[in-house]
mmCIF file of C-alpha atoms and ligand atoms in Angstrom:
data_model
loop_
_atom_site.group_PDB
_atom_site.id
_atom_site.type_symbol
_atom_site.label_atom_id
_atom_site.label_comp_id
_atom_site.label_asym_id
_atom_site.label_seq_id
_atom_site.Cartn_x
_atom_site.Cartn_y
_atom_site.Cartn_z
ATOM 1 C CA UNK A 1 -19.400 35.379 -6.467
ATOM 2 C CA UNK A 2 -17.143 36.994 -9.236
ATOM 3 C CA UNK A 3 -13.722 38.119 -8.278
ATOM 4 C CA UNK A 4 -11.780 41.383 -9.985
ATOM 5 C CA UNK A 5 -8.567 40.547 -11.221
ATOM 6 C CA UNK A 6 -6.792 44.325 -11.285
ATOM 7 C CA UNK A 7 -4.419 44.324 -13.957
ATOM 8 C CA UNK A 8 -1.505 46.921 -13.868
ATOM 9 C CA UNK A 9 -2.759 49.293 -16.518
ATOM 10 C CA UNK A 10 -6.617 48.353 -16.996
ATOM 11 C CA UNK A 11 -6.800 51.737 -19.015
ATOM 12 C CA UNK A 12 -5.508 49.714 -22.164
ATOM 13 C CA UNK A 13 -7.291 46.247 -21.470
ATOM 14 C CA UNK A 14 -10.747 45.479 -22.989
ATOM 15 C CA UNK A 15 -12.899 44.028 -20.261
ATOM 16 C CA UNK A 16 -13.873 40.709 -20.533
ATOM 17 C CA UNK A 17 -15.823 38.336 -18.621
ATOM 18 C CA UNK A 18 -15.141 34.189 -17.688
ATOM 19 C CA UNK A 19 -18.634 33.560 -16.430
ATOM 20 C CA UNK A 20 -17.416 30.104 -15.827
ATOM 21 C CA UNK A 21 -14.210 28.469 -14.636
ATOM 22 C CA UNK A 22 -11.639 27.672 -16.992
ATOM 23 C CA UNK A 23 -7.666 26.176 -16.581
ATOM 24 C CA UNK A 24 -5.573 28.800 -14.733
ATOM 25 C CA UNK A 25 -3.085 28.938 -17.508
ATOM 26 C CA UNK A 26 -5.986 29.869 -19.964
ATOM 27 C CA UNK A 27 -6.985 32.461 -17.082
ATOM 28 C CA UNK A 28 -3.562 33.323 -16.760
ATOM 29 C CA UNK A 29 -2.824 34.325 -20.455
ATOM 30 C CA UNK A 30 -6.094 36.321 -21.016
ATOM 31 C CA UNK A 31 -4.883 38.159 -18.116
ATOM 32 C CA UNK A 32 -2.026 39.580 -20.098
ATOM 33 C CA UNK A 33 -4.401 41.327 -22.539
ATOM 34 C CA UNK A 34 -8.426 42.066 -20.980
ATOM 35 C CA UNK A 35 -9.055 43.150 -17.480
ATOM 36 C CA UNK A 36 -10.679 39.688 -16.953
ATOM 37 C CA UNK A 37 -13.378 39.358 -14.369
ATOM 38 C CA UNK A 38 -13.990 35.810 -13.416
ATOM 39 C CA UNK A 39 -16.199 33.395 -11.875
ATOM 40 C CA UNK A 40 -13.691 31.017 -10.624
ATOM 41 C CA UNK A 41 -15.910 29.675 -8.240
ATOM 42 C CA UNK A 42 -17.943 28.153 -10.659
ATOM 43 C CA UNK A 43 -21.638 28.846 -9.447
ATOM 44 C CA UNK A 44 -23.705 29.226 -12.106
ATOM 45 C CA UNK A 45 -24.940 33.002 -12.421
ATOM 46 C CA UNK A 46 -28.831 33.464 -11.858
ATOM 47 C CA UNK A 47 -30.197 35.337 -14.878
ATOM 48 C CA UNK A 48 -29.581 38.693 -12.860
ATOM 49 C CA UNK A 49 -26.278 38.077 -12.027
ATOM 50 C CA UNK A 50 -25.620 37.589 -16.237
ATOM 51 C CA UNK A 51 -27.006 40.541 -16.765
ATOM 52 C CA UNK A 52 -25.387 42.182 -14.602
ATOM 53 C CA UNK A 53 -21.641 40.714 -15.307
ATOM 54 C CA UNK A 54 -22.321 41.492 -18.812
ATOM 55 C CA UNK A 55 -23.334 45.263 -18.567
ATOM 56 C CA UNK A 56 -19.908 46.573 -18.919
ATOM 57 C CA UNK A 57 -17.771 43.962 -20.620
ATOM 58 C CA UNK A 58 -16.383 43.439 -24.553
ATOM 59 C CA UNK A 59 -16.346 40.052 -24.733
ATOM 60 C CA UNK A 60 -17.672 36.870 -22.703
ATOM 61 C CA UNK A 61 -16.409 33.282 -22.653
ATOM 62 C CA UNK A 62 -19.730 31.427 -21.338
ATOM 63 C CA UNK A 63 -21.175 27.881 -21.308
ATOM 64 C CA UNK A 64 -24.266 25.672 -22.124
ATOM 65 C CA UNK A 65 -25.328 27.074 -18.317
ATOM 66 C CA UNK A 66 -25.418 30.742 -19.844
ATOM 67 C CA UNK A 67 -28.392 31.774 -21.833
ATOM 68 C CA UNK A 68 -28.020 34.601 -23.622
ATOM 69 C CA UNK A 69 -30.854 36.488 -24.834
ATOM 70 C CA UNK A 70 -32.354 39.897 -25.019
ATOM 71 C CA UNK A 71 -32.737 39.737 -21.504
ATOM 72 C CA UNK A 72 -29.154 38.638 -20.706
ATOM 73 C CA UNK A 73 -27.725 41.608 -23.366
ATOM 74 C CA UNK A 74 -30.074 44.369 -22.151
ATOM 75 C CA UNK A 75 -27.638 45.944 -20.569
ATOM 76 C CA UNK A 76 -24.442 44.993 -22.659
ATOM 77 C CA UNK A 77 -23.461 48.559 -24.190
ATOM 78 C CA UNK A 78 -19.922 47.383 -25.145
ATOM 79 C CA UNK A 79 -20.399 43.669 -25.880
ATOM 80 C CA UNK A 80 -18.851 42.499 -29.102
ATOM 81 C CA UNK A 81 -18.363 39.224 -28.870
ATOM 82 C CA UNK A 82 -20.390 36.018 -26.657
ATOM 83 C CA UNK A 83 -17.794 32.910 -26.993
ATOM 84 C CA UNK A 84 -19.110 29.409 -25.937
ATOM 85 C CA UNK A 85 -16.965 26.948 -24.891
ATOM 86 C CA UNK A 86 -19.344 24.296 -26.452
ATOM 87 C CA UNK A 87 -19.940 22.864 -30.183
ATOM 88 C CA UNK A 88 -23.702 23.067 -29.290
ATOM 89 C CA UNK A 89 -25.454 26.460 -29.172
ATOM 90 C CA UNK A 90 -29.223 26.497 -27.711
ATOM 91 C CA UNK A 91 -28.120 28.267 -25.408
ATOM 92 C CA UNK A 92 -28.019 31.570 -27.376
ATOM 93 C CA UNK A 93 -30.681 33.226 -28.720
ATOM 94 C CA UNK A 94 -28.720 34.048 -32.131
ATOM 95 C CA UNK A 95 -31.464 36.557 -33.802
ATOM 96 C CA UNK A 96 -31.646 38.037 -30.191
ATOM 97 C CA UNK A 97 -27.312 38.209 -30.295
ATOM 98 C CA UNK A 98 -27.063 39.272 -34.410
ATOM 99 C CA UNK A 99 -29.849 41.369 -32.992
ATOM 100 C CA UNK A 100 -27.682 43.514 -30.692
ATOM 101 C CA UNK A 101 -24.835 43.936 -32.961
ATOM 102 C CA UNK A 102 -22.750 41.073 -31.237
ATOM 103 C CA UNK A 103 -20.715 38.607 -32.234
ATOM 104 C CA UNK A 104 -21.606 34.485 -31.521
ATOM 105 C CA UNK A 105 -18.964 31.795 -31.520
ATOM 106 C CA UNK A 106 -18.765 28.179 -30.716
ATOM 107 C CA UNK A 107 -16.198 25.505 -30.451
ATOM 108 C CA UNK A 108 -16.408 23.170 -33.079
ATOM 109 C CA UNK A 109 -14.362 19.976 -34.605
ATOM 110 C CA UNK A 110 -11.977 20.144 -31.809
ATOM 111 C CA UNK A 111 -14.309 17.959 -29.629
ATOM 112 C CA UNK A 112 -15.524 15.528 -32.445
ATOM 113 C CA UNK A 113 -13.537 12.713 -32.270
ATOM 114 C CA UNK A 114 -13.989 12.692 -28.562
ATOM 115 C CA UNK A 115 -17.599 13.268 -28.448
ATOM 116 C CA UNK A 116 -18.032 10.243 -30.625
ATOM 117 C CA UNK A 117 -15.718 7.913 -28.586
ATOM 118 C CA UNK A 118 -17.934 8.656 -25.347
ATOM 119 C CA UNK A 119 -20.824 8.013 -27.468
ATOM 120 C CA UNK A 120 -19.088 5.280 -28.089
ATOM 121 C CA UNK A 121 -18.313 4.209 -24.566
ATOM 122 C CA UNK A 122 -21.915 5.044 -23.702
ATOM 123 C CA UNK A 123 -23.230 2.485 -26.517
ATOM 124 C CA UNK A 124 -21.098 -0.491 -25.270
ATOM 125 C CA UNK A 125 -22.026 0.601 -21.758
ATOM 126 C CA UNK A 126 -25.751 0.609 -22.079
ATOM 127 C CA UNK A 127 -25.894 -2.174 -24.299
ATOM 128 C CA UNK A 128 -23.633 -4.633 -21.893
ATOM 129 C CA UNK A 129 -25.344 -3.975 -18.713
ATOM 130 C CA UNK A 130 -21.433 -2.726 -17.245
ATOM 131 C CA UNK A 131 -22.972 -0.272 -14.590
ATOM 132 C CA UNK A 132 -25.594 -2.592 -13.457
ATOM 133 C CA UNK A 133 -22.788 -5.090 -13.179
ATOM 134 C CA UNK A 134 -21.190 -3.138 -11.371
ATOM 135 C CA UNK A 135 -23.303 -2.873 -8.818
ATOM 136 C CA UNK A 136 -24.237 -5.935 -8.795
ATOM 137 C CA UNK A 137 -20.499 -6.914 -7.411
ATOM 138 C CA UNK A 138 -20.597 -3.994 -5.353
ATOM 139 C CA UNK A 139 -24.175 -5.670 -3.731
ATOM 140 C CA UNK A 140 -22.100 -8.840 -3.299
ATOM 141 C CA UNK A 141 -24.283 -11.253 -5.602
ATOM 142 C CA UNK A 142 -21.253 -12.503 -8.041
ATOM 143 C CA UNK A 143 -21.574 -15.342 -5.965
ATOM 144 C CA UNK A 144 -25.367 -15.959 -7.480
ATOM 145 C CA UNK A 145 -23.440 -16.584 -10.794
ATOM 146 C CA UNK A 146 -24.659 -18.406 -13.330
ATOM 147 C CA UNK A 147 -25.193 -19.273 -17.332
ATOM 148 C CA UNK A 148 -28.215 -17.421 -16.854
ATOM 149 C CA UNK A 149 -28.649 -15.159 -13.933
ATOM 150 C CA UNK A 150 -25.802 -12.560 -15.004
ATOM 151 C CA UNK A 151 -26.759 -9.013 -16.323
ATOM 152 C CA UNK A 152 -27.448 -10.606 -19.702
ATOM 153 C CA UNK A 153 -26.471 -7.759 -22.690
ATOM 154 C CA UNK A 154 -27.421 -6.918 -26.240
ATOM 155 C CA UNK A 155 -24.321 -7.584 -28.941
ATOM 156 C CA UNK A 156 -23.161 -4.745 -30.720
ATOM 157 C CA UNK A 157 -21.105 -6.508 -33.443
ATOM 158 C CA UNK A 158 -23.232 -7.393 -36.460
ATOM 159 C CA UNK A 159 -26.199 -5.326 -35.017
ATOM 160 C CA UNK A 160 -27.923 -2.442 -36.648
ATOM 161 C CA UNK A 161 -27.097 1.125 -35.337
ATOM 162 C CA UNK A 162 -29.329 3.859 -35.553
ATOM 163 C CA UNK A 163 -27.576 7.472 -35.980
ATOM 164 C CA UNK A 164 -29.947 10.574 -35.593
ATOM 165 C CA UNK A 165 -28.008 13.504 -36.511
ATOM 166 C CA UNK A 166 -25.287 12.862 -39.313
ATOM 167 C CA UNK A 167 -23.073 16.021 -38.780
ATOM 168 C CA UNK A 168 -19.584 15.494 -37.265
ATOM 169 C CA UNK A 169 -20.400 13.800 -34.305
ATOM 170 C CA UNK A 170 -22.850 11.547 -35.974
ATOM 171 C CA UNK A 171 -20.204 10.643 -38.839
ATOM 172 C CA UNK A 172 -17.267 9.822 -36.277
ATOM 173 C CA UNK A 173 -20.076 7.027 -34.614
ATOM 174 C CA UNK A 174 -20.909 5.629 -37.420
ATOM 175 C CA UNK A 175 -16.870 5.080 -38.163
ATOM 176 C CA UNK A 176 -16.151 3.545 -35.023
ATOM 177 C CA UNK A 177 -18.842 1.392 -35.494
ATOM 178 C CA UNK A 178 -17.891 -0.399 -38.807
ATOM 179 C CA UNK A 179 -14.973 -1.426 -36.760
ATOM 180 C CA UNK A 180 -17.518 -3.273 -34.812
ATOM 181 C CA UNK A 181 -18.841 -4.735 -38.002
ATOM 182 C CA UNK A 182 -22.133 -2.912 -37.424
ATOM 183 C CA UNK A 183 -24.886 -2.321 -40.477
ATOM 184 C CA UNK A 184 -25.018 1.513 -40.352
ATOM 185 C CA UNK A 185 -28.333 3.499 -40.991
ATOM 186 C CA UNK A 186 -28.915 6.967 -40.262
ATOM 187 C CA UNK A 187 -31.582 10.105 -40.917
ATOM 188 C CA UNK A 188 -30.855 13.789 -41.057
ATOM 189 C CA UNK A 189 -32.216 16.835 -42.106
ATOM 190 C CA UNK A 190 -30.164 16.651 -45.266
ATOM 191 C CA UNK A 191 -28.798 13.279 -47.039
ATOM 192 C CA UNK A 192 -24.654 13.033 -46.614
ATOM 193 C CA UNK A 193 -23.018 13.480 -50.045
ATOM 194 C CA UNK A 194 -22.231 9.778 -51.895
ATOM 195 C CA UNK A 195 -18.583 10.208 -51.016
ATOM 196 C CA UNK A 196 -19.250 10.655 -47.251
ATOM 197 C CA UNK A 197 -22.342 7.771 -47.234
ATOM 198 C CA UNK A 198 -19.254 5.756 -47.953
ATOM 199 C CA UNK A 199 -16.963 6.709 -45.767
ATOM 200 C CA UNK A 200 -19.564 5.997 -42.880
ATOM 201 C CA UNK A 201 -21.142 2.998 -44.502
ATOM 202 C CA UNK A 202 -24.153 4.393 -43.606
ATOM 203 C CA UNK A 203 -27.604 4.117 -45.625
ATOM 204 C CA UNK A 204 -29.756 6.986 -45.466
ATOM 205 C CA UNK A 205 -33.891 5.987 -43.829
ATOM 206 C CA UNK A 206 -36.464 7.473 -43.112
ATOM 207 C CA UNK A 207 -36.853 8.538 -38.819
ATOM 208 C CA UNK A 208 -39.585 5.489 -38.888
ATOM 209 C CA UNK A 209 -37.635 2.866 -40.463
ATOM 210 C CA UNK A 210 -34.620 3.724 -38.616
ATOM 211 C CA UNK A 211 -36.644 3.447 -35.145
ATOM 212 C CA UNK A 212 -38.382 0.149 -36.430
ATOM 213 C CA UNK A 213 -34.703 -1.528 -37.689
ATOM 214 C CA UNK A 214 -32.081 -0.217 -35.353
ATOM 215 C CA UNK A 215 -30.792 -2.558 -32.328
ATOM 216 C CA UNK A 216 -29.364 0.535 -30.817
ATOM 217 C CA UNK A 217 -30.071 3.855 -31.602
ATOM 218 C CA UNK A 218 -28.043 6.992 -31.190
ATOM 219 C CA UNK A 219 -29.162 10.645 -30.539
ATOM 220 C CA UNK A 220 -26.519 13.066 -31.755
ATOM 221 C CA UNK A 221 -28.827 16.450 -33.546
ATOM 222 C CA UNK A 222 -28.545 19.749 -32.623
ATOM 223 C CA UNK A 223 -31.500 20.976 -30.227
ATOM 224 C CA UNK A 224 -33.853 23.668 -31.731
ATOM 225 C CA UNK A 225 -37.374 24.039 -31.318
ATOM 226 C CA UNK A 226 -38.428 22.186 -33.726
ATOM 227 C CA UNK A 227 -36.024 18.894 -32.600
ATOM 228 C CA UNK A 228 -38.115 19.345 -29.222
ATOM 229 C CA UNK A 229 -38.991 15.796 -28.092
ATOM 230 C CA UNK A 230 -37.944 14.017 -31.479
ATOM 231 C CA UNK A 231 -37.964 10.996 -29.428
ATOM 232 C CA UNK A 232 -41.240 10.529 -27.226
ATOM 233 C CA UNK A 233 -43.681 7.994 -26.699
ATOM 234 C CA UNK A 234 -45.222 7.284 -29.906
ATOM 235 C CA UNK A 235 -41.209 7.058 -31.331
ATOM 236 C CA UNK A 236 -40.069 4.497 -28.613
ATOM 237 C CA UNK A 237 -43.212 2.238 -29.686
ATOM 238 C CA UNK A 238 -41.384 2.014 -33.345
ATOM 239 C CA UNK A 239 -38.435 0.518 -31.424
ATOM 240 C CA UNK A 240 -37.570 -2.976 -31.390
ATOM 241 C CA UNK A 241 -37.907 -4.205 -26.902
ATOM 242 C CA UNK A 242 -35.027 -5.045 -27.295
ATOM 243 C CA UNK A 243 -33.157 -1.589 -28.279
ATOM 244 C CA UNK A 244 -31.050 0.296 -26.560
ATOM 245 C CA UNK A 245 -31.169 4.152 -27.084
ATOM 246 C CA UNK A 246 -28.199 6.190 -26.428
ATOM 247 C CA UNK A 247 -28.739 10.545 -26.171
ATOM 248 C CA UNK A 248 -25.746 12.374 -26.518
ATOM 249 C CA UNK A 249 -27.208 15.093 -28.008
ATOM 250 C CA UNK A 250 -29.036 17.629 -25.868
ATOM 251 C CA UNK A 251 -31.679 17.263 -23.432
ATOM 252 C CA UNK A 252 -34.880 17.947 -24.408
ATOM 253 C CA UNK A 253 -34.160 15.857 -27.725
ATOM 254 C CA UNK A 254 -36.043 13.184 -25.400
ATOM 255 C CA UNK A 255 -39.233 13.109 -23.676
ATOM 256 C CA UNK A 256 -37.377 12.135 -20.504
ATOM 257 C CA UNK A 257 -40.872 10.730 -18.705
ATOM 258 C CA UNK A 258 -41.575 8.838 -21.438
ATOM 259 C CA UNK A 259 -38.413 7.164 -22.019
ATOM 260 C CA UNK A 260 -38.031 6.515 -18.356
ATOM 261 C CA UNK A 261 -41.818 4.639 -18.502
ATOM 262 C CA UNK A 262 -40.906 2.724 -21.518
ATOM 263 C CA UNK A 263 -37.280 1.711 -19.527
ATOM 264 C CA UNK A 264 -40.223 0.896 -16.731
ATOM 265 C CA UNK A 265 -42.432 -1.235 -18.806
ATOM 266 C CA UNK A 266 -39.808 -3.000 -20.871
ATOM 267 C CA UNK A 267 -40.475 -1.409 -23.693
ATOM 268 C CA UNK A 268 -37.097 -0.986 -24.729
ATOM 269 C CA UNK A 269 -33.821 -2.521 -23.018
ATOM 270 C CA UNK A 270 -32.091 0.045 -21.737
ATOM 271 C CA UNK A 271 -30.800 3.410 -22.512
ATOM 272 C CA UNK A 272 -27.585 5.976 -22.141
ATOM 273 C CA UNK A 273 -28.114 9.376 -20.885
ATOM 274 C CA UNK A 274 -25.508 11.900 -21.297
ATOM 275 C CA UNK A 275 -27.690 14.815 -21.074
ATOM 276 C CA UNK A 276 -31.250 15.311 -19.679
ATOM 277 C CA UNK A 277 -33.905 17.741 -19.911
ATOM 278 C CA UNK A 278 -33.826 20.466 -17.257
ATOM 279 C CA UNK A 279 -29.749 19.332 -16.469
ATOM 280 C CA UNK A 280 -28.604 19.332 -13.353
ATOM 281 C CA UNK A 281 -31.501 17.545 -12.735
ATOM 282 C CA UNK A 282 -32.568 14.566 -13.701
ATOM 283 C CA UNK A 283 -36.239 13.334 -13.924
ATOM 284 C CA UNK A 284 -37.083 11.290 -10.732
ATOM 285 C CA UNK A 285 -38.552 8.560 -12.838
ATOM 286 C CA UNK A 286 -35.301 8.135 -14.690
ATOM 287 C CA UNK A 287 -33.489 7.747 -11.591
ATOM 288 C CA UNK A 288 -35.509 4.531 -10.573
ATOM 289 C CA UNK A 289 -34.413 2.682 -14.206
ATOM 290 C CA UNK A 290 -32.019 0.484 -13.180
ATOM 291 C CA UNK A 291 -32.040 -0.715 -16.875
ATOM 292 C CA UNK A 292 -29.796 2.990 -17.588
ATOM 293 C CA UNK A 293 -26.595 4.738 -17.779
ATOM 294 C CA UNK A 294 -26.409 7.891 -16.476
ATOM 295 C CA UNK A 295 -23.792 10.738 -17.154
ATOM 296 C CA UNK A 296 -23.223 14.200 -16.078
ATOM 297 C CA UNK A 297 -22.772 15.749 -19.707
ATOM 298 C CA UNK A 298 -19.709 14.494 -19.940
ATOM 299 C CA UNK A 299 -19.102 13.229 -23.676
ATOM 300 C CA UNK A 300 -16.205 16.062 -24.457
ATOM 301 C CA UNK A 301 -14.539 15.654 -21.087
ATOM 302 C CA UNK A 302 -10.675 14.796 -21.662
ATOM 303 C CA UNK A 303 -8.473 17.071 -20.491
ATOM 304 C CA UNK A 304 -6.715 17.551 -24.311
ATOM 305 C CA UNK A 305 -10.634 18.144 -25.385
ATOM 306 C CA UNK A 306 -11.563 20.799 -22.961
ATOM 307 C CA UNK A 307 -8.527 22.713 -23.235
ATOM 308 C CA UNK A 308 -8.643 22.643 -27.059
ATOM 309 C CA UNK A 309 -12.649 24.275 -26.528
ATOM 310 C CA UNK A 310 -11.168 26.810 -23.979
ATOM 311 C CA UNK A 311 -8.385 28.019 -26.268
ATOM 312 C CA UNK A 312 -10.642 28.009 -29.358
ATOM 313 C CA UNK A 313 -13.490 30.097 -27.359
ATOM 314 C CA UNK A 314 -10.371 32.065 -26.428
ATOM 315 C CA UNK A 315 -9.041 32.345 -29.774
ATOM 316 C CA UNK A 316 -12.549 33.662 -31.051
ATOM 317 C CA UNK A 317 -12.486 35.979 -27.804
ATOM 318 C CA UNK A 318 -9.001 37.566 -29.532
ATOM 319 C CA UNK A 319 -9.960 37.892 -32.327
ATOM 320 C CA UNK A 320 -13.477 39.575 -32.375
ATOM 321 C CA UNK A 321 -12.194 42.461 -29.839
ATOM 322 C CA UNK A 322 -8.625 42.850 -32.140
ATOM 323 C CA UNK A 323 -11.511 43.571 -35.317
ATOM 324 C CA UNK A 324 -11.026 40.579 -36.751
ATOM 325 C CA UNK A 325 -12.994 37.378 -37.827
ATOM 326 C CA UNK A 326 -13.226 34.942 -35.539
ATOM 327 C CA UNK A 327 -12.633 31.122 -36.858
ATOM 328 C CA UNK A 328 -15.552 29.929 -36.050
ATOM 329 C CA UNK A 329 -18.408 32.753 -36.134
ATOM 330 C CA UNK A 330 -21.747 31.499 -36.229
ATOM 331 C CA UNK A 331 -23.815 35.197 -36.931
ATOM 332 C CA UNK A 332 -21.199 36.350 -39.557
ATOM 333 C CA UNK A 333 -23.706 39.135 -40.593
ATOM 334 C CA UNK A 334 -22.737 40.867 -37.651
ATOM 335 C CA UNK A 335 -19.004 41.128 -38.329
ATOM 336 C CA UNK A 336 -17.724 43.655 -40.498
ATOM 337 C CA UNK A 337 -14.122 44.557 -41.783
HETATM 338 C C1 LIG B 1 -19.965 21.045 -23.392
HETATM 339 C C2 LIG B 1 -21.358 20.148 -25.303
HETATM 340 O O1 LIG B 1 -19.171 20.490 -22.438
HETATM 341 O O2 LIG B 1 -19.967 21.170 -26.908
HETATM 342 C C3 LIG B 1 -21.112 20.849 -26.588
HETATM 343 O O3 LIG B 1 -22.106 21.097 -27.312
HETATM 344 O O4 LIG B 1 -22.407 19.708 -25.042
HETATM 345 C C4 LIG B 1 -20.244 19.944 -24.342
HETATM 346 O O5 LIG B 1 -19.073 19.678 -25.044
HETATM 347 C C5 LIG B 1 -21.098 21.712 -22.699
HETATM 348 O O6 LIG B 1 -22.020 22.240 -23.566
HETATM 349 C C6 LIG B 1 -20.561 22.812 -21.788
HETATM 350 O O7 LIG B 1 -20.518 24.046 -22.431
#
């Protein structure tokens, strides 16, 4: 599955390993400094295989689809450095990582304003029916038109939008939507300083009231442990029926089965799915909502986006195995000058 790319004088070139495809250029220019091994063909390594590809590199430029844990690292002797291309890190096991003496990075603010715009996109989406319009024309029933009988929506301007997660992400949502004229609220771990509360126009609630107020409500927090399932069944009851719900976040931030029996039951009105718990799959439940918009984790996927994560993981990459910080190193214990 992985392919050697000789380089003319390995001797001097750190080994490094892509565990996931990335734009040839990018390929192309860390071949000019690491013996690069690379998985180009894009299957996703079995835990094995990781552990294996990792046993003899410096550095490794993964993804969300690498976990890297004691298990993964047990046989890393030379790793410094793990770089994900990806803002979002549950996919390391930092104590684990700090742990073994290596180096963690991730890929932030360069996806932010982009991430929000899809969450964006998804919002209007899910709230204006626009993939179950579309097949509705592709079924041919535009001819069954009428006041009444089309995919009827849910406004977004002057409605109430629910952010869970106020970091970055969260912040750029809440923007975009006082463009829409939309009453902000939003609950966090920590309360936004005054200064950025008004930049957002967002009032700090409580999880409850937020669930019990919002017309649509956003998912954009980190997953950890303890986020596990912050929405389930007993959260979607707070929720007004006529709500939409929107997860960009991380799956497993939802109780997919019960979202997909409240979508069922009419519970809410619909929901947006960028990511799902257990990805590339997709709960068979879920799949028979027609009241849903699905997405293939897709909400930092421009082309300007996903090169700016590659060349940041890349930067990181550089700069851990040259001995020096990386820009955005999440274990900084491990680093030393
Ligand atoms: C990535 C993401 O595309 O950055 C994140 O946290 O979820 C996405 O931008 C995905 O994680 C692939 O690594």
């Amino acid at each position: 599955m992985t392919t050697q790319h000789n380089t003319t004088n390995p001797a001097h070139k750190p080994k490094i390993l892509v565990a996931r495809a990335i734009f040839p250029e990018a390929l192309a220019k860390l071949e000019e400094s690491f013996e690069v091994r690379s998985n180009q063909s894009d299957k996703i390594f079995t835990p094995e295989e990781l552990q294996k590809a990792l046993s003899d590199v410096e550095g490794a430029l993964v993804a969300g689809s690498e976990r890297i844990d004691a298990i993964a690292l047990s046989e890393a002797k030379n790793l410094k450095i793990v770089a994900n291309i990806s803002v979002g890190y549950n996919n390391f096991d930092v104590p684990a990582i700090t742990a073994a003496g290596v180096m963690a990075t991730n890929t932030p603010d360069v996806l932010t304003d982009t991430t929000a715009d899809f969450g964006f996109a998804l919002l209007m989406a899910t709230a204006r029916r626009i993939t179950e319009s579309e097949h509705w024309v592709r079924a041919g029933k535009w001819d069954q038109w009428s006041i009444v009988n089309n995919p009827l929506g849910m406004d977004l301007h002057h409605s109430t939008v629910g952010i869970i997660g106020m970091g970055r992400i969260g912040q750029g949502i809440a923007k975009r939507a006082l463009g829409f004229g939309m009453k902000v609220v939003y609950h966090n771990r920590s309360r936004l300083s005054p200064e950025d509360e008004k930049a957002c126009g967002a009032s700090y609630v409580s999880k409850e009231e937020l669930l019990r107020t919002a017309d649509h409500v956003v998912l954009v927090l980190p997953y950890t442990p303890q986020n596990h399932h912050t929405i389930g069944a007993s959260e979607i009851a707070l929720m007004k029926p006529t709500a939409t719900l929107i997860n960009i976040a991380r799956g497993g931030i939802v109780d997919d089965l019960a979202l997909a029996n409240a979508l069922q039951g009419g519970k809410i009105f619909a929901a947006g799915l960028d990511v799902f718990e257990g990805e590339p799959q997709v709960h068979p439940e879920l799949l028979k909502c027609s009241n849903i918009v699905l997405a293939p984790h897709i909400a930092s996927a421009t082309e300007k986006t996903r090169r700016a994560m590659v060349d940041l993981a890349i930067e990181n990459l550089q700069a851990a195995l040259a001995g020096k910080k990386p820009p955005s190193l999440i274990n900084a214990e491990v680093f030393q000058d």
